[in-house]
C-alpha positions as protocol buffer text, in pm:
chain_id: "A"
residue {
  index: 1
  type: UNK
  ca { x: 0 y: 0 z: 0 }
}
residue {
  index: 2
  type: UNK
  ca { x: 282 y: 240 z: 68 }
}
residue {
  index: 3
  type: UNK
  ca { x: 451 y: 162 z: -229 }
}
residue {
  index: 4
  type: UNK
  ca { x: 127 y: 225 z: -394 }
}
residue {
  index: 5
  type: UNK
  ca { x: 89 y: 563 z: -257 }
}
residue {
  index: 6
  type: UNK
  ca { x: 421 y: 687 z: -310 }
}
residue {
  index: 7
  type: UNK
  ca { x: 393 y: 572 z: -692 }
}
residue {
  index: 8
  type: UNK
  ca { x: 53 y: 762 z: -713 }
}
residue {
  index: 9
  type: UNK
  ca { x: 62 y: 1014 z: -465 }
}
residue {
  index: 10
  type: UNK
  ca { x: -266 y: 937 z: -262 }
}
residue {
  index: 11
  type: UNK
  ca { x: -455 y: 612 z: -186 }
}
residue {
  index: 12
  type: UNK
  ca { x: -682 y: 357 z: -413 }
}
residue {
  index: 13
  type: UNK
  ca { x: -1009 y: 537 z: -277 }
}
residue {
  index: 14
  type: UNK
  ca { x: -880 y: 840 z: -499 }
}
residue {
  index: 15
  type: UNK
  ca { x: -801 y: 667 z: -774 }
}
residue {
  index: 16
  type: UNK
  ca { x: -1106 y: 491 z: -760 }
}
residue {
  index: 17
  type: UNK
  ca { x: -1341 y: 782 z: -752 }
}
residue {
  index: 18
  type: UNK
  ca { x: -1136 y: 1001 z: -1001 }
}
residue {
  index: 19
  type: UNK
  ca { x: -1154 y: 699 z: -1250 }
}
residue {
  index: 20
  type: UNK
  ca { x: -1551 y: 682 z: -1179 }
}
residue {
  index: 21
  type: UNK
  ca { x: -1606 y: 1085 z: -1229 }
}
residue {
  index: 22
  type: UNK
  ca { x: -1410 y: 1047 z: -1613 }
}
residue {
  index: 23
  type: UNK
  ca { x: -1639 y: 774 z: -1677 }
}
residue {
  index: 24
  type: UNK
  ca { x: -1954 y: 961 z: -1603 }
}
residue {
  index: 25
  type: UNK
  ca { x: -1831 y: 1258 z: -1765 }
}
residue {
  index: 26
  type: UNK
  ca { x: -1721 y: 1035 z: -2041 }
}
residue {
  index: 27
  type: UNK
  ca { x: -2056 y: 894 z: -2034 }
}
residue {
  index: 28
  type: UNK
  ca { x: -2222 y: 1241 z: -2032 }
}
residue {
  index: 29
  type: UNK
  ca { x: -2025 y: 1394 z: -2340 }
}
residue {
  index: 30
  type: UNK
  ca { x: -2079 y: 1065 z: -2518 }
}
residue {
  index: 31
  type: UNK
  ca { x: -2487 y: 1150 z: -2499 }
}
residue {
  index: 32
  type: UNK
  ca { x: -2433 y: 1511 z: -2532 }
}
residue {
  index: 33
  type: UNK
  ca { x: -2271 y: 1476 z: -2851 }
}
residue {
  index: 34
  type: UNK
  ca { x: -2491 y: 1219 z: -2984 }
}
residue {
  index: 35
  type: UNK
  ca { x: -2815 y: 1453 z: -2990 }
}
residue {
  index: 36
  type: UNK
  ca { x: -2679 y: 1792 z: -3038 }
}
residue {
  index: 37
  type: UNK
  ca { x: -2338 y: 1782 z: -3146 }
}
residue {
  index: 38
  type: UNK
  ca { x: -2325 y: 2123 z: -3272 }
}
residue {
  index: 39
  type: UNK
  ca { x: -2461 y: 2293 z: -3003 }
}
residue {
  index: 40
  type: UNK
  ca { x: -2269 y: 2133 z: -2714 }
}
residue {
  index: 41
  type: UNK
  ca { x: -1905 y: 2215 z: -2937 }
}
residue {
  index: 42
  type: UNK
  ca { x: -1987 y: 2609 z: -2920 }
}
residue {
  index: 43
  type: UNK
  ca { x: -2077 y: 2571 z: -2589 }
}
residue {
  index: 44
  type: UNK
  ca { x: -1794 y: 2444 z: -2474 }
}
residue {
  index: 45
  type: UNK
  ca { x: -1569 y: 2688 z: -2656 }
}
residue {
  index: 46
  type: UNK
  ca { x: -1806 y: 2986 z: -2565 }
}
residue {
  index: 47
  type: UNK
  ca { x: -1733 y: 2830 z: -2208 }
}
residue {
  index: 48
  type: UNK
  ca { x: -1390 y: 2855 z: -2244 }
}
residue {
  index: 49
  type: UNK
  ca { x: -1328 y: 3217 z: -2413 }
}
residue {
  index: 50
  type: UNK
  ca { x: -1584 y: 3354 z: -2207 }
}
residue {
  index: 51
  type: UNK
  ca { x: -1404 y: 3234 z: -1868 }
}
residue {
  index: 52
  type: UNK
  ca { x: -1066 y: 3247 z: -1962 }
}
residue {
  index: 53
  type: UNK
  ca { x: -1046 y: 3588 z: -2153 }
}
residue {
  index: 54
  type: UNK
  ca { x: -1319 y: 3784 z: -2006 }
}
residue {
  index: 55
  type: UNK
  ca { x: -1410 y: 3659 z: -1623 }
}
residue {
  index: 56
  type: UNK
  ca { x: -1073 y: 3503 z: -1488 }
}
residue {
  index: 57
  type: UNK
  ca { x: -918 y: 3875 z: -1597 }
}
residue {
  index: 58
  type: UNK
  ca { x: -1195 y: 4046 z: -1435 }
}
residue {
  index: 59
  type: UNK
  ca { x: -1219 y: 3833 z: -1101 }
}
residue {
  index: 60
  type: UNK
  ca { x: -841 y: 3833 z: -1090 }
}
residue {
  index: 61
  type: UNK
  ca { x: -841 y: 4208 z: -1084 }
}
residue {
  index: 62
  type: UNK
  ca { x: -1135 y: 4236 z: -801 }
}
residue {
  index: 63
  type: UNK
  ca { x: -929 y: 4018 z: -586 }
}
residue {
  index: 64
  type: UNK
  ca { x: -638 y: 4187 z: -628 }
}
residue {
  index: 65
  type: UNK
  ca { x: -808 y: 4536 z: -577 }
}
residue {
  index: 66
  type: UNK
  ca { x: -969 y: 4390 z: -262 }
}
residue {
  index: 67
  type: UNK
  ca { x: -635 y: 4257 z: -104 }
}
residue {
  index: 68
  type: UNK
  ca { x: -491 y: 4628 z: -200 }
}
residue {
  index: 69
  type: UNK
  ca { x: -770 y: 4882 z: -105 }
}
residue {
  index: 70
  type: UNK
  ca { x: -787 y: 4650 z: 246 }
}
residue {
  index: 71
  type: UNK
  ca { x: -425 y: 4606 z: 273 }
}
residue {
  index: 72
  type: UNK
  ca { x: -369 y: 4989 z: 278 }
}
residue {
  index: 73
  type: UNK
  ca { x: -629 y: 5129 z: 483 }
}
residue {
  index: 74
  type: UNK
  ca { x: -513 y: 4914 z: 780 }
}
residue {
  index: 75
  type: UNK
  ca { x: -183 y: 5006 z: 975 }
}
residue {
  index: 76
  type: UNK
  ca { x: 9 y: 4715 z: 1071 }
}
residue {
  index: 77
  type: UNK
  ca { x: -69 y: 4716 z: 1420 }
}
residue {
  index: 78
  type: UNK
  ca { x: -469 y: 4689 z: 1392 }
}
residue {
  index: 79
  type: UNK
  ca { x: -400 y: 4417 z: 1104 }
}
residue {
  index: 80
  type: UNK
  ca { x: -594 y: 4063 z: 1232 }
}
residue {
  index: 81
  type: UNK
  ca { x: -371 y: 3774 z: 1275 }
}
residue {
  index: 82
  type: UNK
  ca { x: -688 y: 3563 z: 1092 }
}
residue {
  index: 83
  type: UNK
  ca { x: -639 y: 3562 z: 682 }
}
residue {
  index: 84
  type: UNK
  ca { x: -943 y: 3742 z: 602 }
}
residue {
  index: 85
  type: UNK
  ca { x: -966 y: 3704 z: 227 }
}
residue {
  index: 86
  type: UNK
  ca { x: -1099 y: 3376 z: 203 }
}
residue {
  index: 87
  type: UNK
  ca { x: -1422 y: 3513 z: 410 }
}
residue {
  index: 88
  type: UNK
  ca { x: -1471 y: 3745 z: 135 }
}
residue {
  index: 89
  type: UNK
  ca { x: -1396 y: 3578 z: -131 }
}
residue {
  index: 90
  type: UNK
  ca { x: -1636 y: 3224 z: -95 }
}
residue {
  index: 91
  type: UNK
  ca { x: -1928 y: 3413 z: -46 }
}
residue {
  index: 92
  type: UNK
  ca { x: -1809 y: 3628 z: -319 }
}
residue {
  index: 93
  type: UNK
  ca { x: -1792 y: 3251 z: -546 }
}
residue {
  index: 94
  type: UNK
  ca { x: -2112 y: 3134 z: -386 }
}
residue {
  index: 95
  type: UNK
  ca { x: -2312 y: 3400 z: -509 }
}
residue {
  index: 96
  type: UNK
  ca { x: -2161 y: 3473 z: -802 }
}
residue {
  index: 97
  type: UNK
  ca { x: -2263 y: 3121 z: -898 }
}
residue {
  index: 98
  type: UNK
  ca { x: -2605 y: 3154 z: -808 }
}
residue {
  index: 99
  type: UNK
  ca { x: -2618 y: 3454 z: -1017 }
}
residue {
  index: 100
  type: UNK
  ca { x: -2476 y: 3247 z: -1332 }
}
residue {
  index: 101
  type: UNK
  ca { x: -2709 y: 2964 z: -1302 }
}
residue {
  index: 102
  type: UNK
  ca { x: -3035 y: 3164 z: -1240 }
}
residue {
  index: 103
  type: UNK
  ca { x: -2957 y: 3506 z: -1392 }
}
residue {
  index: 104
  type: UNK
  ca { x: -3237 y: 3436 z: -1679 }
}
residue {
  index: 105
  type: UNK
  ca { x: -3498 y: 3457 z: -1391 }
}
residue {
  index: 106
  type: UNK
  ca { x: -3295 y: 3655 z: -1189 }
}
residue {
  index: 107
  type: UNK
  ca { x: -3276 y: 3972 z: -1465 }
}
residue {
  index: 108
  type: UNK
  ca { x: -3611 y: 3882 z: -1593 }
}
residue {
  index: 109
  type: UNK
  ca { x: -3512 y: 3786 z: -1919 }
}
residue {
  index: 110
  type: UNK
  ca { x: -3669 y: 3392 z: -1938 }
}
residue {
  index: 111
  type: UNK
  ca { x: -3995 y: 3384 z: -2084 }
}
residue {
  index: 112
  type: UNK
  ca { x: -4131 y: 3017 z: -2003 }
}
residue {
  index: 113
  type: UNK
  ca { x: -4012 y: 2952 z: -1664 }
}
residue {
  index: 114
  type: UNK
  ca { x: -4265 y: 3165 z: -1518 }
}
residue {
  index: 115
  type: UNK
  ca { x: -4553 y: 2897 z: -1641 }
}
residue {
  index: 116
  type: UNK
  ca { x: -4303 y: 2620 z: -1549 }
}
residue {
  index: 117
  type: UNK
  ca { x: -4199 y: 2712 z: -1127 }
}
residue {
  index: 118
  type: UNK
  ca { x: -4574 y: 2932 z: -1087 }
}
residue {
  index: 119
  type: UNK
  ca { x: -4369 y: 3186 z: -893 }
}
residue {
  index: 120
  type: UNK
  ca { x: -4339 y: 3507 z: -1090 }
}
residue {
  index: 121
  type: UNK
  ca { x: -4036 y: 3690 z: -1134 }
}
residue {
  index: 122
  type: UNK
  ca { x: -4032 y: 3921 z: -926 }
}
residue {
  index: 123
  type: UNK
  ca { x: -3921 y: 3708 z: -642 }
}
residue {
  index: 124
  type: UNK
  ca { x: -3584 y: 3549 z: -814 }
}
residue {
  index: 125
  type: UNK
  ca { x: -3406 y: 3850 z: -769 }
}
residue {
  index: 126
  type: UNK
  ca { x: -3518 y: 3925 z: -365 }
}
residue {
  index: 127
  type: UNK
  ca { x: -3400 y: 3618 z: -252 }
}
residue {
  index: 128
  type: UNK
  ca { x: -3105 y: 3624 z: -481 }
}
residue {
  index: 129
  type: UNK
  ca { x: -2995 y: 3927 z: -246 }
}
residue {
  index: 130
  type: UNK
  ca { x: -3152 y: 3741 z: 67 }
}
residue {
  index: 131
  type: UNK
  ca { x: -2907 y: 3461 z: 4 }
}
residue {
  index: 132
  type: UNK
  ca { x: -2611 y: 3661 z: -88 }
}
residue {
  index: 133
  type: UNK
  ca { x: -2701 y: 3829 z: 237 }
}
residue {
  index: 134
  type: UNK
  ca { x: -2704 y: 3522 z: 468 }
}
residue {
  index: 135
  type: UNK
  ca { x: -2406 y: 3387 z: 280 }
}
residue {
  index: 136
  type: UNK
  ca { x: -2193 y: 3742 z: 362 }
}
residue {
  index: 137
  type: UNK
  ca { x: -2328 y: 3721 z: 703 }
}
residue {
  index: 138
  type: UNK
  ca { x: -2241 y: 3355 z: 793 }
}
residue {
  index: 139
  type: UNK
  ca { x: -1887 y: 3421 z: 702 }
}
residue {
  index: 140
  type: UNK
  ca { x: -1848 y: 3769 z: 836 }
}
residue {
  index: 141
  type: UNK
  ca { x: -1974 y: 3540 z: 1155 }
}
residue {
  index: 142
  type: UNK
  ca { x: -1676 y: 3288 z: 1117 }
}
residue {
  index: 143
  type: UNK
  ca { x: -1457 y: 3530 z: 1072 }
}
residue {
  index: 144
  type: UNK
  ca { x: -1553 y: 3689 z: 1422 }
}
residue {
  index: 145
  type: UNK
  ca { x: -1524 y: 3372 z: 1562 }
}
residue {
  index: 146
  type: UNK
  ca { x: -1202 y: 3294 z: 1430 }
}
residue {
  index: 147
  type: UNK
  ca { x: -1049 y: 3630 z: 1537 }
}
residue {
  index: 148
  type: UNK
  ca { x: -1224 y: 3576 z: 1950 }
}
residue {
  index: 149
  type: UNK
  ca { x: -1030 y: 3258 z: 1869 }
}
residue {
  index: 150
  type: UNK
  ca { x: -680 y: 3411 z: 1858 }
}
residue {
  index: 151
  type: UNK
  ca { x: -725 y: 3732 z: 2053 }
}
residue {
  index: 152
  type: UNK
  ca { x: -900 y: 3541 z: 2347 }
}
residue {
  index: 153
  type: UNK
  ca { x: -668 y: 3594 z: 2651 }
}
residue {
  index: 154
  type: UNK
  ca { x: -406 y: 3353 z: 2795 }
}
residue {
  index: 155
  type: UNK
  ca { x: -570 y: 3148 z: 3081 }
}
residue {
  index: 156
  type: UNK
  ca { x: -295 y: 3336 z: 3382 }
}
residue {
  index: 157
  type: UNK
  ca { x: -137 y: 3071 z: 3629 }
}
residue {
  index: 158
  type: UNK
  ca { x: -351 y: 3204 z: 3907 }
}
residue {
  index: 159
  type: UNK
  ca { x: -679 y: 3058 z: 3756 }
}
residue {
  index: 160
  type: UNK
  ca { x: -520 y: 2752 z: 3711 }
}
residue {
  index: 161
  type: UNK
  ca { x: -540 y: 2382 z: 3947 }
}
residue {
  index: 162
  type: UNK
  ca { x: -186 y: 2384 z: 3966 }
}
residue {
  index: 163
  type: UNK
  ca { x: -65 y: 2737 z: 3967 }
}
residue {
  index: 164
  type: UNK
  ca { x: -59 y: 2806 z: 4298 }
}
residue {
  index: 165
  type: UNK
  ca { x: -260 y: 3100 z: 4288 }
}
residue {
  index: 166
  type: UNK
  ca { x: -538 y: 3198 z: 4483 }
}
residue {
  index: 167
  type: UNK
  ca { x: -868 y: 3070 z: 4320 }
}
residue {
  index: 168
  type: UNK
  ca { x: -1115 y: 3363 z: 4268 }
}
């Protein structure tokens, strides 16, 4: 087993589920392709040139001007000690993904999924914002609870059994 794992850099389990997700991806491009060939070809590339050229430059420079404008308007000695980015940025993701998958009903612009849900749409883009909301909170949440984490005070020898301190 050890041989195995230093020859494939992680155990059988992995290889075992990677192995199963190509199949089923195999599996799902094989079926794609056989019905609408065309379609799913400029997809993908659309896919591609549309993330690569347009988003990953324009999420690449939000995250950079975050870690700058942030960076700067904090002196070093109120800094946290807790890496804050990562509480901004998976909300940031989580959202932003919601807002890719549903933005037809989101922006109003899909005619036949009215008739289809029976919710109107006015209400796709309300709790669009009430998740992005709850998703900002809960990590602006575990940040705070990361920071009382680090900046909780050091338990002094007089509180402790063995200290020899006077118990309070």
């Amino acid at each position: 087993m050890a041989r195995f794992v230093r020859w494939y850099g992680s155990g059988p389990l992995h290889l075992l589920v990677l192995i199963a997700s190509f199949a089923l991806t195999g599996y799902a491009m094989v079926r794609l392709f056989a019905v609408q060939p065309w379609e799913v070809a400029i997809w993908f590339v659309g896919a591609a040139i549309l993330h690569d050229l347009i988003l990953l430059p324009l999420y690449s420079l939000a995250d950079l001007s975050a870690l700058s404008v942030l960076r700067h308007r904090a002196d070093a000695s109120a800094r946290p000690t807790v890496p804050w980015i990562n509480h901004l940025r998976v909300p940031t993701f989580f959202s932003g993904l919601l807002l890719l998958v549903w933005f037809p009903l989101i922006l109003r612009l899909a005619v036949p999924y009215p008739g289809d849900t029976g919710l109107s749409d006015s209400v796709y883009l309300g709790r669009w914002l009430a998740i992005t909301g709850v998703l900002f909170a809960a990590s602006a949440v575990a940040f705070a609870v990361r920071l009382r984490r680090v900046h909780r005070p050091a338990d002094d020898k007089s509180r402790s059994p063995t200290g020899g301190g006077t118990a309070p």
